[in-house]
Short mmCIF file of C-alpha atoms in Angstrom, two decimals:
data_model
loop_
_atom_site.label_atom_id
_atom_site.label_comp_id
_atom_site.label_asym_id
_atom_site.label_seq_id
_atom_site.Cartn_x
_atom_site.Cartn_y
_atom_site.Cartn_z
CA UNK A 12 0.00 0.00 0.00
CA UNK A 13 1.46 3.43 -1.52
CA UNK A 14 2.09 5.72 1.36
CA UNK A 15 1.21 9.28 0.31
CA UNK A 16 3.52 12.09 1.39
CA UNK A 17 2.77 16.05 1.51
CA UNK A 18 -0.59 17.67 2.54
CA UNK A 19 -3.97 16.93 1.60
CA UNK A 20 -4.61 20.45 -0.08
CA UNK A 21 -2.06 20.78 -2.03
CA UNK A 22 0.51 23.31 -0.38
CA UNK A 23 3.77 21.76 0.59
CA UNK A 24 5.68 22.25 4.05
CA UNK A 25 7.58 25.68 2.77
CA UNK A 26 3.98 27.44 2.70
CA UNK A 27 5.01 28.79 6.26
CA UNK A 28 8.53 29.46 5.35
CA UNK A 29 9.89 33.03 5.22
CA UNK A 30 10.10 32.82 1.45
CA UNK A 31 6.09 31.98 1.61
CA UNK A 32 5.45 34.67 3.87
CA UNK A 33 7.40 37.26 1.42
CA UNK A 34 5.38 36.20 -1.00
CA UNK A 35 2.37 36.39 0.35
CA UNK A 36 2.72 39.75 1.30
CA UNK A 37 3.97 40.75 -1.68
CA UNK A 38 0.48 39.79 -3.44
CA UNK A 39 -1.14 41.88 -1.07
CA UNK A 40 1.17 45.01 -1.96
CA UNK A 41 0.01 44.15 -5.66
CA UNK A 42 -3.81 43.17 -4.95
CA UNK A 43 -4.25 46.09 -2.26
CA UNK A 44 -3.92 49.24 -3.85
CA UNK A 45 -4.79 50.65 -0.08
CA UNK A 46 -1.08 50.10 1.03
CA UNK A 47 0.14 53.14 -1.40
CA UNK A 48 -2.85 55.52 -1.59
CA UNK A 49 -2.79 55.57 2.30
CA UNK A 50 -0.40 57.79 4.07
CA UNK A 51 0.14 60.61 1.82
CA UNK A 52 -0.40 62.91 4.37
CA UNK A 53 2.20 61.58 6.08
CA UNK A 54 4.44 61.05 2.66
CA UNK A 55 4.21 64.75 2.40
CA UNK A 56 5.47 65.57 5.59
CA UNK A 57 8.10 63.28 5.15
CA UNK A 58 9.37 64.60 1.77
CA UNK A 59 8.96 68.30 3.33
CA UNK A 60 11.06 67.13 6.73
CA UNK A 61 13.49 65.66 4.15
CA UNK A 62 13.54 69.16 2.07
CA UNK A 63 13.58 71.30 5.46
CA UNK A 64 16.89 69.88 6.58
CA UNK A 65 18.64 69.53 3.31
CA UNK A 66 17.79 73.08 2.36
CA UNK A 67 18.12 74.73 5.61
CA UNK A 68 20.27 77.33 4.38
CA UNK A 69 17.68 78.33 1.84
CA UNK A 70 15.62 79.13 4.68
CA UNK A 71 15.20 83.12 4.71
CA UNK A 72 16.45 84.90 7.65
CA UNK A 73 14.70 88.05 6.59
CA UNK A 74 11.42 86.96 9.10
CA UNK A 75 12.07 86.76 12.43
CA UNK A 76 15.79 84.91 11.64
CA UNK A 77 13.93 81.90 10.77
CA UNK A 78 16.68 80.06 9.31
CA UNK A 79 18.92 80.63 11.98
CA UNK A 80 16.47 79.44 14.77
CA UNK A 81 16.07 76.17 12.32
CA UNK A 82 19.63 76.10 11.81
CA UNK A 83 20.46 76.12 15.80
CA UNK A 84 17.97 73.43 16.98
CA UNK A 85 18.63 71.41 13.22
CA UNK A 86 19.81 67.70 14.58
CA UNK A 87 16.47 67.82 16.49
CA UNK A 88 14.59 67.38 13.65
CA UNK A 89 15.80 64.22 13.38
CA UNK A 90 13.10 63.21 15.98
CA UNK A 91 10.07 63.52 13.40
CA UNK A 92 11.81 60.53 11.68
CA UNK A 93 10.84 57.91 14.03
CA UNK A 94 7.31 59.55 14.80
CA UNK A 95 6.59 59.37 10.86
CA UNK A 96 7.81 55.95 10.50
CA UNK A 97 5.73 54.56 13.34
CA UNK A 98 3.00 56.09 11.94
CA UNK A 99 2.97 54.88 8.87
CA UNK A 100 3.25 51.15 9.96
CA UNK A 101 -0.14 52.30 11.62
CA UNK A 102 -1.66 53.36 8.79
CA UNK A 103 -0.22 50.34 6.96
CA UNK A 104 0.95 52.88 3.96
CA UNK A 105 4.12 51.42 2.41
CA UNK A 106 3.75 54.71 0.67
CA UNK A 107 4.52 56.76 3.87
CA UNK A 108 6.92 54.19 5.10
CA UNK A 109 8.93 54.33 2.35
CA UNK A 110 8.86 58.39 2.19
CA UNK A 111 10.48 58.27 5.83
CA UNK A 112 13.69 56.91 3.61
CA UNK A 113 14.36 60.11 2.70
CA UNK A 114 14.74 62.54 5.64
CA UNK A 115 16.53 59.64 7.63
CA UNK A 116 19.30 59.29 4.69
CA UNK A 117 19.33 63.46 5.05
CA UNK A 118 19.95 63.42 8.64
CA UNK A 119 22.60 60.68 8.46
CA UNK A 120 23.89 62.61 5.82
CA UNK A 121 24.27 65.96 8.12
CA UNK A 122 24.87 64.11 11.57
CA UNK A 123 25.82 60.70 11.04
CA UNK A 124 29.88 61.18 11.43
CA UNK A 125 28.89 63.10 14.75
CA UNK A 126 27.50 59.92 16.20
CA UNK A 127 31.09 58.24 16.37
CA UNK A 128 33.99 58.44 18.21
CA UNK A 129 36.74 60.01 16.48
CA UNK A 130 38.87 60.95 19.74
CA UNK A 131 42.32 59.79 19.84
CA UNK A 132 45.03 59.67 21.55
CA UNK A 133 47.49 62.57 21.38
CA UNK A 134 47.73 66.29 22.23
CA UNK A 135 50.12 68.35 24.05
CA UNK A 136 47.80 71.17 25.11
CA UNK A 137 44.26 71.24 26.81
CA UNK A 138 42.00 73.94 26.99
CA UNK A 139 38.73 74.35 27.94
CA UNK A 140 35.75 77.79 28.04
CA UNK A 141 32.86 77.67 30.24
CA UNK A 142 30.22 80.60 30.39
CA UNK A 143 30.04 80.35 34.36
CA UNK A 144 26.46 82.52 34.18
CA UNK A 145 26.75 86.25 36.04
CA UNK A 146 24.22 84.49 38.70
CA UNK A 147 26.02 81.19 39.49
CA UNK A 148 25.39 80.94 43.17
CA UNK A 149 28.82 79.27 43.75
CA UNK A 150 31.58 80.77 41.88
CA UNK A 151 34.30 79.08 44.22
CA UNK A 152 32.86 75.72 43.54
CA UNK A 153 33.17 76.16 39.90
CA UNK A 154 36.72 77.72 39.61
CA UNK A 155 37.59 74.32 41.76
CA UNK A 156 36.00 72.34 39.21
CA UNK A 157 37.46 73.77 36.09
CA UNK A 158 41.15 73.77 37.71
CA UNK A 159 40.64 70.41 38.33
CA UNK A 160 39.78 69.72 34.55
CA UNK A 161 43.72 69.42 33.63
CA UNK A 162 43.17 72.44 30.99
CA UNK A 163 46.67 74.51 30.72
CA UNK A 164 44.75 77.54 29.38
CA UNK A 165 41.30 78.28 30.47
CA UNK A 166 38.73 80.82 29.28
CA UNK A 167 35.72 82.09 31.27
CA UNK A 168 32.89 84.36 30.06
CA UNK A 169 30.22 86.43 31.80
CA UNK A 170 32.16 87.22 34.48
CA UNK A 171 30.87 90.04 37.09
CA UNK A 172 33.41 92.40 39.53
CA UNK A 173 31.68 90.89 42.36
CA UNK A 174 32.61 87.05 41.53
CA UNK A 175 35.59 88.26 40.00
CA UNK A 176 37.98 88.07 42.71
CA UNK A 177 36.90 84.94 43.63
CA UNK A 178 37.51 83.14 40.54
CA UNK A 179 40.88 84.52 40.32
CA UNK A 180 41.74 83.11 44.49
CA UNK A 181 40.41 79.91 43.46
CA UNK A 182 42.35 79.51 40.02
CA UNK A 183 45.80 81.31 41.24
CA UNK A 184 47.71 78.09 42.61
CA UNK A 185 46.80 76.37 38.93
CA UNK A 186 47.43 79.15 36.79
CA UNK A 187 50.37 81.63 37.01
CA UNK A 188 48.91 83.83 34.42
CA UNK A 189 46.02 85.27 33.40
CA UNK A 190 44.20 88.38 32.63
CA UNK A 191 40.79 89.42 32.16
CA UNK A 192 39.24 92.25 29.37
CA UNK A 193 35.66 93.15 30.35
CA UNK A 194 33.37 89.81 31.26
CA UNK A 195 35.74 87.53 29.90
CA UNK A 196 39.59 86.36 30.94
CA UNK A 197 41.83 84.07 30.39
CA UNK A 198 44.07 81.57 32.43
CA UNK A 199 47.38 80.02 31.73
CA UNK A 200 50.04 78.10 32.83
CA UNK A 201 52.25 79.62 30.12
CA UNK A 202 53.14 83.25 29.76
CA UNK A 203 50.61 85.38 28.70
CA UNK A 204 51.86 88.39 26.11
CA UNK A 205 50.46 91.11 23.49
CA UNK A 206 47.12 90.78 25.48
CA UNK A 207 43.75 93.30 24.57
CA UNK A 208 40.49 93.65 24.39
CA UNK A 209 38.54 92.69 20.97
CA UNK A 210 36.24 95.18 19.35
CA UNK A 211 33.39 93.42 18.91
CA UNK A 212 30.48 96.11 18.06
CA UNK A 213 28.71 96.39 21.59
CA UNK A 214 30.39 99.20 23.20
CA UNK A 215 31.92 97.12 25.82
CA UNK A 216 34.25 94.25 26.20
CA UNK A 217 33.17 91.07 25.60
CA UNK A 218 36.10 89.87 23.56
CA UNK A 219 39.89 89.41 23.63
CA UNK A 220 42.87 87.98 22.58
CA UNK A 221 46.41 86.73 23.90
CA UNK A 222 49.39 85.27 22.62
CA UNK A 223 50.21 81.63 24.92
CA UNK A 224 53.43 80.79 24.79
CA UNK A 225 52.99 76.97 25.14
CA UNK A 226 56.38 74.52 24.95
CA UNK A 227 55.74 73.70 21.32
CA UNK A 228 55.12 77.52 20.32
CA UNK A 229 53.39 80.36 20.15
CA UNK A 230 49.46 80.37 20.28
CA UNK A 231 47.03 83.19 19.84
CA UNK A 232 44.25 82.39 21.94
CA UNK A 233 40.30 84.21 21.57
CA UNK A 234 38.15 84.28 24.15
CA UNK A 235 34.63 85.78 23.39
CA UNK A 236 31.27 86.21 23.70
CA UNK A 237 28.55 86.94 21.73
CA UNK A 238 25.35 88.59 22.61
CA UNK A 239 22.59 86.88 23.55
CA UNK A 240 19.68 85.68 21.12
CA UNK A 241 16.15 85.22 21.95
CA UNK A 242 12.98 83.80 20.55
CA UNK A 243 10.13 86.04 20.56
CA UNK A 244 6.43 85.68 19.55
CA UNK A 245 6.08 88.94 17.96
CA UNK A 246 9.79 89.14 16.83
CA UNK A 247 11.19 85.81 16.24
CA UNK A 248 14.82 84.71 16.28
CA UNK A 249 15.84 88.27 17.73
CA UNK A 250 20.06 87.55 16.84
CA UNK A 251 21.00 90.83 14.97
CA UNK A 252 23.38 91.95 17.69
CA UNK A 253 24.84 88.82 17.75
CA UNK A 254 25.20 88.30 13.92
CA UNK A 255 27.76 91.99 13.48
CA UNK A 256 29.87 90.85 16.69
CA UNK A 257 30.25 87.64 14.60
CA UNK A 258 31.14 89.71 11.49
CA UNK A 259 33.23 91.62 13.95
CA UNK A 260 35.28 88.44 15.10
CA UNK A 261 35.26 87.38 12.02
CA UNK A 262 37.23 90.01 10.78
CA UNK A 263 39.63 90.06 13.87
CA UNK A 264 40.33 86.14 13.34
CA UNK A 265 41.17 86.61 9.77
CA UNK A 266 43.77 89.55 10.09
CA UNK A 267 45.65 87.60 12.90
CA UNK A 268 49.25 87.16 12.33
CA UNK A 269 50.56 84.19 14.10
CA UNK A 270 49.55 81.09 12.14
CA UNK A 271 48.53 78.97 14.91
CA UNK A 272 44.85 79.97 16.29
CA UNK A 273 42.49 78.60 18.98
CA UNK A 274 39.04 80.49 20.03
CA UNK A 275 37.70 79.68 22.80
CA UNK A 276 33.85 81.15 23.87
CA UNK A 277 30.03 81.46 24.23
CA UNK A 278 29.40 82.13 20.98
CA UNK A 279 25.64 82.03 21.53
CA UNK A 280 25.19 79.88 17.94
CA UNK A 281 25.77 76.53 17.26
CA UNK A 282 28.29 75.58 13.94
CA UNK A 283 25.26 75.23 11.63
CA UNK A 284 24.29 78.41 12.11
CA UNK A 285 24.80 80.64 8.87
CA UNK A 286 25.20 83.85 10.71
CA UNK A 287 28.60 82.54 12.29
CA UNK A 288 29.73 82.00 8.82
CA UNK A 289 32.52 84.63 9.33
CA UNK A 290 34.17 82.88 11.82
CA UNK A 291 33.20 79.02 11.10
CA UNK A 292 34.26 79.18 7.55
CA UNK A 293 37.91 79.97 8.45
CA UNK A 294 38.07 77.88 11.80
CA UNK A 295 37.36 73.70 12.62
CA UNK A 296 35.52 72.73 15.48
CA UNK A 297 37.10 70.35 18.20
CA UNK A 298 33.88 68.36 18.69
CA UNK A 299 33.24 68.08 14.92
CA UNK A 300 36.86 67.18 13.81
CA UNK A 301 37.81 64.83 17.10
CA UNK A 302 34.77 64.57 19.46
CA UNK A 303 32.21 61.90 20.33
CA UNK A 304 28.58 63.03 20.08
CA UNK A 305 26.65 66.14 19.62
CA UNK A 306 28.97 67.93 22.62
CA UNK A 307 25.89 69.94 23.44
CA UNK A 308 26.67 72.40 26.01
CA UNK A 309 23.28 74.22 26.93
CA UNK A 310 21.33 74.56 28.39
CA UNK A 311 23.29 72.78 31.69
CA UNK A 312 20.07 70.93 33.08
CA UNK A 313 19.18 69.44 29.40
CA UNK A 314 21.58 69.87 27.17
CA UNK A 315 19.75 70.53 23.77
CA UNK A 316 22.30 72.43 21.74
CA UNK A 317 26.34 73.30 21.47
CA UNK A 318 26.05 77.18 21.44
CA UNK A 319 29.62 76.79 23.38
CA UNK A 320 32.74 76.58 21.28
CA UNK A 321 36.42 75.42 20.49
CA UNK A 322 37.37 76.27 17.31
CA UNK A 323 41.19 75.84 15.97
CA UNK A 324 43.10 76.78 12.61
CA UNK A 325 46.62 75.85 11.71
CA UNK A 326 46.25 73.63 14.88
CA UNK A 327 45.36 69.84 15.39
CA UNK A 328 42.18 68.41 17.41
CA UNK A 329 43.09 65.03 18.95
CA UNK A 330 39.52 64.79 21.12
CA UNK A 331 36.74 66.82 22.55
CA UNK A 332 34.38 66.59 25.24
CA UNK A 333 32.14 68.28 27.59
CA UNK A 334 33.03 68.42 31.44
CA UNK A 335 30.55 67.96 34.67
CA UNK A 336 27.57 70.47 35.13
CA UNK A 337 28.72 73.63 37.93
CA UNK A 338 26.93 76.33 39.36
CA UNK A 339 26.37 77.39 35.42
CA UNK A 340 23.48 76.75 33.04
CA UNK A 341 26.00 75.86 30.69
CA UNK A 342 28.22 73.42 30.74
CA UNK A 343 31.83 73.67 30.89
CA UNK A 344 33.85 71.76 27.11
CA UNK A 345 37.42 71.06 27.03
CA UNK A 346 39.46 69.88 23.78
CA UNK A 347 43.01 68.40 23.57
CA UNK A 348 45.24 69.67 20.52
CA UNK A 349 48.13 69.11 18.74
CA UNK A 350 50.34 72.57 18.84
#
């Protein structure tokens, strides 16, 4: 008596298989026209995400300094990505799903080399800027903190006459020399010379500059800090202050003699930010060229963009990083270079 083998209607054991399965819903991509007229909505928004970030400096500054506001909050857009793509599994539109495609290859486009670690080894000088905020509520505290960072030259901003001389108690035993223009200063373990104030466009100091004579050579060394920007419903992206000191520094930066350059500074604008363009266009950032991460430095309590800033020229980054929160509501960054 024959045995028979297989099942009695006719589909064989690899009906269940992966290969079955693909097929299977494959047919219904075909048979279901629902899958691709669903979801446009979303398709749209996906395509205008996708458009958003890869034009962003299209994006007219003429109303309310909207491109700059997109440009300074820009890898936060990423967000949307995940949001879209979730739901347009929900809808069960391959048509929206497959949209999402393109503002995630954008954004990996812009970002992705931030997300590894390019820090090595190497470096024979350390530096760090913090913006230790004219109402920090321990000023001793941080100055301890930032001495203990292992930075050879050290920049501070927003710096008042009352916390003033205690900042410079705190930071004496760790640095020899330093010298302060205005709200900002600078402190070193190596001699300080040809030090003065920057002329920045606000009508006080905010701004300076100092050549650090480290063991491998001369450094000039910028400390600044640019006005504050704020976001107003009737105004906008209020920055114009902030965008002719940038010119200003710009300028400075670019007639500078010595061929090895490090700014250090609130800059109050992150490196996406078109209206930097006079300084970021002749400068590298630390965190970009040798850090790990998006190195954002405010605000302290949730970090959500890098508005602090090393920048170098004629000078190597070996790694970048931000330090521990102090008294501030931004946090301190440090870089190690190659002089």
């Amino acid at each position: 008596m024959a045995q028979a083998y297989g099942s009695s209607d006719g589909h064989d054991s690899g009906s269940t298989g992966p290969g079955a399965r693909l097929r299977r819903l494959g047919h219904r991509l075909r048979s279901d026209r629902g899958y691709w007229r669903r979801g446009i909505v979303l398709a749209a928004l996906a395509v205008l995400l996708a458009l958003v970030m890869l034009l962003h400096a299209q994006i007219p500054n003429t109303v309310g300094n909207l491109g700059s506001l997109t440009e300074t909050f820009l890898p936060w857009l990423g967000l949307f990505v995940p949001v879209l793509l979730v739901l347009g599994f929900v809808r069960k539109s391959a048509t929206a799903v497959i949209a999402v495609l393109l503002p995630a290859i954008v954004w990996l486009n812009l970002f992705g080399g931030l997300l590894t670690d390019k820090q090595h080894s190497g470096g024979d000088l350390t530096v760090a800027t913090h913006n230790v905020n004219a109402d920090n509520a321990d000023p001793a505290g941080t100055a301890e903190a930032l001495a203990a960072s292992g930075a050879q030259v050290l920049a501070l901003e927003e710096l008042t006459g009352e916390a003033l001389p205690t900042y410079e108690k705190a930071l004496a035993d760790a640095y020899p020399y330093h010298s302060v223009q205005g709200t900002v200063g600078l402190w070193s373990k190596y001699r300080l010379t040809d030090t003065r104030p920057v002329d920045i466009k606000l009508g006080w100091t905010r701004a300076m500059r100092s050549t650090v004579t480290t063991p491998e050579g001369a450094v000039a060394v910028y400390v600044a800090h640019m006005p504050s920007v704020r976001v107003k419903l009737d105004s906008g992206f209020t920055a114009s202050q902030r965008d002719k000191s940038a010119d200003a520094l710009g300028e400075a930066i670019a007639d500078e003699r010595l061929g090895k350059v490090i700014l250090l500074g609130d800059l109050n604008g992150t490196m996406n930010d078109r209206a930097l363009n006079a300084v970021t266009s002749q400068m590298r950032s630390t965190q970009g060229a040798a850090g790990s991460g998006f190195g954002f430095s405010w605000p302290a309590a949730f970090p959500m963009a890098r508005i602090d800033q090393i920048m170098v020229r004629g000078v190597e980054p070996a790694s970048s990083w931000t330090l521990p929160e102090t008294g501030s509501d931004h946090l301190p960054i440090a870089a190690r270079v190659e002089v």
